[in-house]
Tab-separated table of C-alpha atoms in Angstrom:
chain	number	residue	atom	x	y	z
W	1	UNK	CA	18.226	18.205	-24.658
W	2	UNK	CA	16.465	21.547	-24.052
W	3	UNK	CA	15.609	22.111	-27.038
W	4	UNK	CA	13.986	18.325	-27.226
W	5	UNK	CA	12.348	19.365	-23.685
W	6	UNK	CA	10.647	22.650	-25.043
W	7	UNK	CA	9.557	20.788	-28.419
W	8	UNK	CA	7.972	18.417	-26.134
W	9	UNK	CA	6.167	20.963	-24.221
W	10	UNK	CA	5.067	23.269	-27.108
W	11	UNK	CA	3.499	20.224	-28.343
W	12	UNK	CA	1.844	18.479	-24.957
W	13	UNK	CA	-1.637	19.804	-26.405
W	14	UNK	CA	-1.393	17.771	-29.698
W	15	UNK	CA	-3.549	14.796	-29.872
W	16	UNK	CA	-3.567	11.933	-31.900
W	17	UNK	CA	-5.556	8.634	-31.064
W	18	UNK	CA	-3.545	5.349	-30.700
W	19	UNK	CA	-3.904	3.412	-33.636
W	20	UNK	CA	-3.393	-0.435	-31.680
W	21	UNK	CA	-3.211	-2.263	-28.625
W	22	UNK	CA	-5.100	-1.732	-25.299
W	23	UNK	CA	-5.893	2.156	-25.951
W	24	UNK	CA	-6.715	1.872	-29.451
W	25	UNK	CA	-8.507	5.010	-30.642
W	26	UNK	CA	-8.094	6.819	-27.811
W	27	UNK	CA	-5.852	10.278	-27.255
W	28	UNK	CA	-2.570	10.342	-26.659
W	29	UNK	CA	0.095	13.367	-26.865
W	30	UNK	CA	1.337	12.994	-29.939
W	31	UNK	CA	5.272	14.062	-28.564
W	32	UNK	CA	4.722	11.303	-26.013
W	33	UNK	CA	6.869	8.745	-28.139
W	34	UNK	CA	5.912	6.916	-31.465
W	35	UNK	CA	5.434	2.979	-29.522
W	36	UNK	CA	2.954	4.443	-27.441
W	37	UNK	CA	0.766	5.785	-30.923
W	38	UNK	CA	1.286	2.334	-32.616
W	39	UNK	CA	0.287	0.458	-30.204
W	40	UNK	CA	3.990	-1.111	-29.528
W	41	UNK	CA	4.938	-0.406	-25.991
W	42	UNK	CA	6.497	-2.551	-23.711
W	43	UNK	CA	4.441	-5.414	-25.840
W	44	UNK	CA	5.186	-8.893	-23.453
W	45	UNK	CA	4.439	-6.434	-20.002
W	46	UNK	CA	1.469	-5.098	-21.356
W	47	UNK	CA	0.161	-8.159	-22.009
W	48	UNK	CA	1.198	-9.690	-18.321
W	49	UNK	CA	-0.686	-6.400	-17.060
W	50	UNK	CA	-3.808	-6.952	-18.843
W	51	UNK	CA	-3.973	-10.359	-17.928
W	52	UNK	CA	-3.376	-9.858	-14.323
W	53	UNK	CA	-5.180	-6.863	-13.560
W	54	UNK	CA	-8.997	-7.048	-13.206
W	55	UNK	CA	-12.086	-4.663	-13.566
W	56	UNK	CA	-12.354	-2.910	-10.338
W	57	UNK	CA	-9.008	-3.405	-8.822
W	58	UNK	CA	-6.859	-0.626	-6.981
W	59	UNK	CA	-3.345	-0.301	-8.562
W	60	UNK	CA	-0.378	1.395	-7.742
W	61	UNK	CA	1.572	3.092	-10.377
W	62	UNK	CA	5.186	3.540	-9.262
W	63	UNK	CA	7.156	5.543	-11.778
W	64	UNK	CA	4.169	5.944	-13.769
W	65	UNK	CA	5.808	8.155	-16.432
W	66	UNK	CA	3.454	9.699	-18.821
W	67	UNK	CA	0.289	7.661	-17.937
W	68	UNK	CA	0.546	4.113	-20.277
W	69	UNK	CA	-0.596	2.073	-17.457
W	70	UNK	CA	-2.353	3.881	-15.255
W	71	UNK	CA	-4.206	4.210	-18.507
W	72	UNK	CA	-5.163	0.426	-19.507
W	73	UNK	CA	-6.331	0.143	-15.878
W	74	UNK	CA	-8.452	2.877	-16.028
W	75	UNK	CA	-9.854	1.616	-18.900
W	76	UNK	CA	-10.089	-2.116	-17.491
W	77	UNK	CA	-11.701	-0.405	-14.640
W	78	UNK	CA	-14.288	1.865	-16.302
W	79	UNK	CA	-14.778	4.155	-13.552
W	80	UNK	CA	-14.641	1.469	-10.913
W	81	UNK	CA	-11.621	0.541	-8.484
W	82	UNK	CA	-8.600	3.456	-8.618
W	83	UNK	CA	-5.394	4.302	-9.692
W	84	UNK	CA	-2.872	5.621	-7.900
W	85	UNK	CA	0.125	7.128	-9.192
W	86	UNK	CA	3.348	8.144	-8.033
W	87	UNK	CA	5.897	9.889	-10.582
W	88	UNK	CA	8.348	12.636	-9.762
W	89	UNK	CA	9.427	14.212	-12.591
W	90	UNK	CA	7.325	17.274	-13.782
W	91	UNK	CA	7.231	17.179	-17.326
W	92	UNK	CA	5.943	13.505	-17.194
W	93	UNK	CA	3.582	14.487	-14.947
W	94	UNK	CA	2.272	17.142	-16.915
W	95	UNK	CA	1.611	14.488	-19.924
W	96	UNK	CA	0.188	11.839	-17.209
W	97	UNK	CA	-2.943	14.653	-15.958
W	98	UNK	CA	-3.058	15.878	-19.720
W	99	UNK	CA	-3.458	11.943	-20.965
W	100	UNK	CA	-5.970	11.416	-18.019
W	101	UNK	CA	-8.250	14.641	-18.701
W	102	UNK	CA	-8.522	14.107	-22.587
W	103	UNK	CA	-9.904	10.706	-22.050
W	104	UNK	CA	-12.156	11.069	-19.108
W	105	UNK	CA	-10.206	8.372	-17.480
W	106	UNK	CA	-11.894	8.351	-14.161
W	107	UNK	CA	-10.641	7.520	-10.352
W	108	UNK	CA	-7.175	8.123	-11.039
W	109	UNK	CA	-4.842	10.136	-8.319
W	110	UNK	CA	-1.396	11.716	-9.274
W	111	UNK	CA	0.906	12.006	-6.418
W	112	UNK	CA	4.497	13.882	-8.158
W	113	UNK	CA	6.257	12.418	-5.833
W	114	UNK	CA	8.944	9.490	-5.775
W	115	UNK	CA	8.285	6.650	-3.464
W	116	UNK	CA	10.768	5.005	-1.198
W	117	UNK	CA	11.226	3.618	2.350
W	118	UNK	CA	10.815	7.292	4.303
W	119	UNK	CA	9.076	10.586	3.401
W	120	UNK	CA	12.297	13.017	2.496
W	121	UNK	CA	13.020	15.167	-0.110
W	122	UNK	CA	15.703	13.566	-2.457
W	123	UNK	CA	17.599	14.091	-5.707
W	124	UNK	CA	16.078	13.210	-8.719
W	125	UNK	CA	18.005	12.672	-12.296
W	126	UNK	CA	16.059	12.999	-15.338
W	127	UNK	CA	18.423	10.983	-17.229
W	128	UNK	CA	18.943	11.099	-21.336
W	129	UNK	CA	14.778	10.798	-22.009
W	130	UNK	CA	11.569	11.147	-20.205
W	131	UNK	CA	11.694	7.337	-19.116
W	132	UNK	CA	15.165	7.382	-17.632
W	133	UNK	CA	14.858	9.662	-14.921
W	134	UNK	CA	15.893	8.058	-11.357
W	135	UNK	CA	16.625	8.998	-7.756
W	136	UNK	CA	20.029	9.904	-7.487
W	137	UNK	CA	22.457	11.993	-5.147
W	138	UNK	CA	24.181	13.429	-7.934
W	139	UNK	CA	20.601	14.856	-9.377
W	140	UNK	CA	19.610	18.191	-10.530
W	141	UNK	CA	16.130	18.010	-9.314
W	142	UNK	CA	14.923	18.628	-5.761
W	143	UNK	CA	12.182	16.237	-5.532
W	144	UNK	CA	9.467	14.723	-2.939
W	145	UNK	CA	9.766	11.277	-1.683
W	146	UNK	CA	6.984	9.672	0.163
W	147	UNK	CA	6.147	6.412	2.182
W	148	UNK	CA	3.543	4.281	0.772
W	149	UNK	CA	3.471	2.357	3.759
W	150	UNK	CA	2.580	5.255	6.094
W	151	UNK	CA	0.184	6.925	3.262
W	152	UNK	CA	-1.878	4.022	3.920
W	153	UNK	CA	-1.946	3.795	7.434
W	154	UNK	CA	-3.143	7.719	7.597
W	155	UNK	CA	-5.674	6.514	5.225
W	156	UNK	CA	-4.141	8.469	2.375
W	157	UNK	CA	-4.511	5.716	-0.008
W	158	UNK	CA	-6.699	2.378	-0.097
W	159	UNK	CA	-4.900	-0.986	0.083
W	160	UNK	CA	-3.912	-2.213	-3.606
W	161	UNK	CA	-4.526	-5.244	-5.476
W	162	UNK	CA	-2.046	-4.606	-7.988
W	163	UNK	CA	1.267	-2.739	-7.553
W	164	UNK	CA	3.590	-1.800	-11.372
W	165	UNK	CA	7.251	-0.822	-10.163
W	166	UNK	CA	9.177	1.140	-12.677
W	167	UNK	CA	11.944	3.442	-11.159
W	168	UNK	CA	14.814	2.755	-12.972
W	169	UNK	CA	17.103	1.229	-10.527
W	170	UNK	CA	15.474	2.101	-7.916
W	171	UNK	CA	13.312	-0.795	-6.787
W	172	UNK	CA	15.010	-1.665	-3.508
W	173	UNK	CA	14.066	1.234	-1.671
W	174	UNK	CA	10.444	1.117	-3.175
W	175	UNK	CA	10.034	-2.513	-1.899
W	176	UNK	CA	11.976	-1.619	1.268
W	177	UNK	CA	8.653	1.032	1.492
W	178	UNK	CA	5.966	-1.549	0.900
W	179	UNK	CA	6.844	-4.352	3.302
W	180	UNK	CA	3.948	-3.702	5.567
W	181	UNK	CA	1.917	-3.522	2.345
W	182	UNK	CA	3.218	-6.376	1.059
W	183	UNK	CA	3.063	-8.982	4.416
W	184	UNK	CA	-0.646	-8.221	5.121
W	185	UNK	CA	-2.427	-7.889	1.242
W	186	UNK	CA	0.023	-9.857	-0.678
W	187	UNK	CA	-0.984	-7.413	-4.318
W	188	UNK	CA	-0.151	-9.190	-7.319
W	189	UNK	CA	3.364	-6.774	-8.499
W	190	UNK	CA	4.946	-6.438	-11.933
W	191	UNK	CA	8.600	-5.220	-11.583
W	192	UNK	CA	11.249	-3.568	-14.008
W	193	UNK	CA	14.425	-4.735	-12.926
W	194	UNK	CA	17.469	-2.405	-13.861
W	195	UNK	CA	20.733	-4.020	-12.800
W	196	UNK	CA	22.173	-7.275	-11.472
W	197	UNK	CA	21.783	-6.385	-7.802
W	198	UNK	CA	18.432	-4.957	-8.444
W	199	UNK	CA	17.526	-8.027	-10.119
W	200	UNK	CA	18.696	-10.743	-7.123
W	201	UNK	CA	17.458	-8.965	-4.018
W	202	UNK	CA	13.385	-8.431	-6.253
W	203	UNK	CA	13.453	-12.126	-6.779
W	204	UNK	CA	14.807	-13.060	-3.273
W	205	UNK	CA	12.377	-10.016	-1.668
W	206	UNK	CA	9.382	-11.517	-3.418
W	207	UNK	CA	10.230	-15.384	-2.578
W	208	UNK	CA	9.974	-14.511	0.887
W	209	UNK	CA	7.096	-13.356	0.768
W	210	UNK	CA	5.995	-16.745	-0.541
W	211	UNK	CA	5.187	-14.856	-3.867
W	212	UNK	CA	5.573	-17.105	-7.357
W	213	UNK	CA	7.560	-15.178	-9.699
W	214	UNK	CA	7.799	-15.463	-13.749
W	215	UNK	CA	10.716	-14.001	-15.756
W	216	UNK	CA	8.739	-12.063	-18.681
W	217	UNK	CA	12.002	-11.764	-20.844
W	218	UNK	CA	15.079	-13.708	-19.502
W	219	UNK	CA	17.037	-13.486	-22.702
W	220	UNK	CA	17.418	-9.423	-22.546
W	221	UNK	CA	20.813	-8.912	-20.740
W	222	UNK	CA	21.554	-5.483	-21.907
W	223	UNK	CA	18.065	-3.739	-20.727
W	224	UNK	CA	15.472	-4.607	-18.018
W	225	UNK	CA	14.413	-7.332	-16.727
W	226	UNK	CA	10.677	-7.747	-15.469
W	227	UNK	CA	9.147	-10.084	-13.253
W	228	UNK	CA	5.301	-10.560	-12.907
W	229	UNK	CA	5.059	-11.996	-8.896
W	230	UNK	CA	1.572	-13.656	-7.957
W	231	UNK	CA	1.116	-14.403	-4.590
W	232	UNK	CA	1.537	-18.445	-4.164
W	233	UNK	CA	-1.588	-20.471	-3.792
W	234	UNK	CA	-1.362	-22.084	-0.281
């Protein structure tokens, strides 16, 4: 795994531009992982992204890994609305600034930080790969966790229209941390799911917030589960 790490890093200044999708032609790391340079990623939530997320918008990127989409908004956006972004581990946040910088993406904010419902420091897990890293008490990694909830009442942050959630098991404490958020600007949110329990309290969370949810891919027991939640039309 260290050896995997420092081939990663050796190579973080590598370009090569994505040859499909939403960031066709422009320049990713080329260590970051072959679905990203194909065009391949996470193909049925990057499609519920793009057509939920609109020019201008602010998003919230929670577990925003190496920058994918943070990305697409920023280049939905064009310069206009923000991105915020919240991911803890360092190596992934090293790729998210470089992927940022060598396309000019513009009004995008890293916070390397994970996000829960207090401001602590907590234990962080990289797991087996750059995209499994949780919060965990049996973690190696000493890492910041912050509010969202009180980041925007100190004016930290603007209110979002758009919230992604992708923490690997951790998405109770992240909604637990946006409730305020959540009762007064109802954001459209598009959630990885990563276990049973996980699963049940998002969609029971969400419904009572009178939010309509969609399954994107209810057949796939053995990975995650994501939900796209649009607040209900009254």
């Amino acid at each position: 795994m260290k050896v995997k790490h420092a081939f990663k890093i050796i190579f973080s200044w590598v370009f090569i531009k994505v040859k499909a999708g939403p960031l066709a032609g422009k320049k990713w790391i080329i260590t970051s992982g072959a679905k990203y340079i194909l065009g391949t990623q996470e193909v049925y939530k990057t499609e519920a992204f793009i057509k939920n997320f609109n020019k201008g918008e602010i998003l919230y990127d929670i577990g925003a890994h190496v920058g994918y989409f943070s990305a697409i908004a920023a280049s939905i956006n064009e310069g206009s609305g923000g991105i915020y972004a919240f991911e803890p581990r360092p190596m992934n946040a090293r790729f998210f600034r470089i992927h940022m910088k060598a396309n000019h993406f513009k009004n995008v904010t890293l916070f390397e930080a994970a996000v829960g419902d207090s401001e602590s420091y907590v234990r962080f897990d990289p797991g087996h790969g750059s995209a499994t890293g949780h919060v965990s008490l049996k973690g190696r990694l000493k890492v910041t966790q912050v509010s969202i909830d009180k980041m925007l009442k100190e004016g930290k942050i603007p209110s979002p229209d758009f919230i992604k959630i992708d923490v690997e098991g951790g998405e109770m404490d992240v909604l637990k941390g946006l409730v305020e958020i959540i009762s007064a600007h109802h954001p459209k949110i598009l959630v990885a799911t990563h276990n049973q329990q996980c699963h049940t309290f998002v969609l029971d969370f969400l419904r009572s917030y009178n939010y309509s949810l969609e399954v994107l891919n209810p057949g796939n027991f053995k990975g995650d589960i994501e939900i796209i939640a649009l607040p209900a039309v009254n």
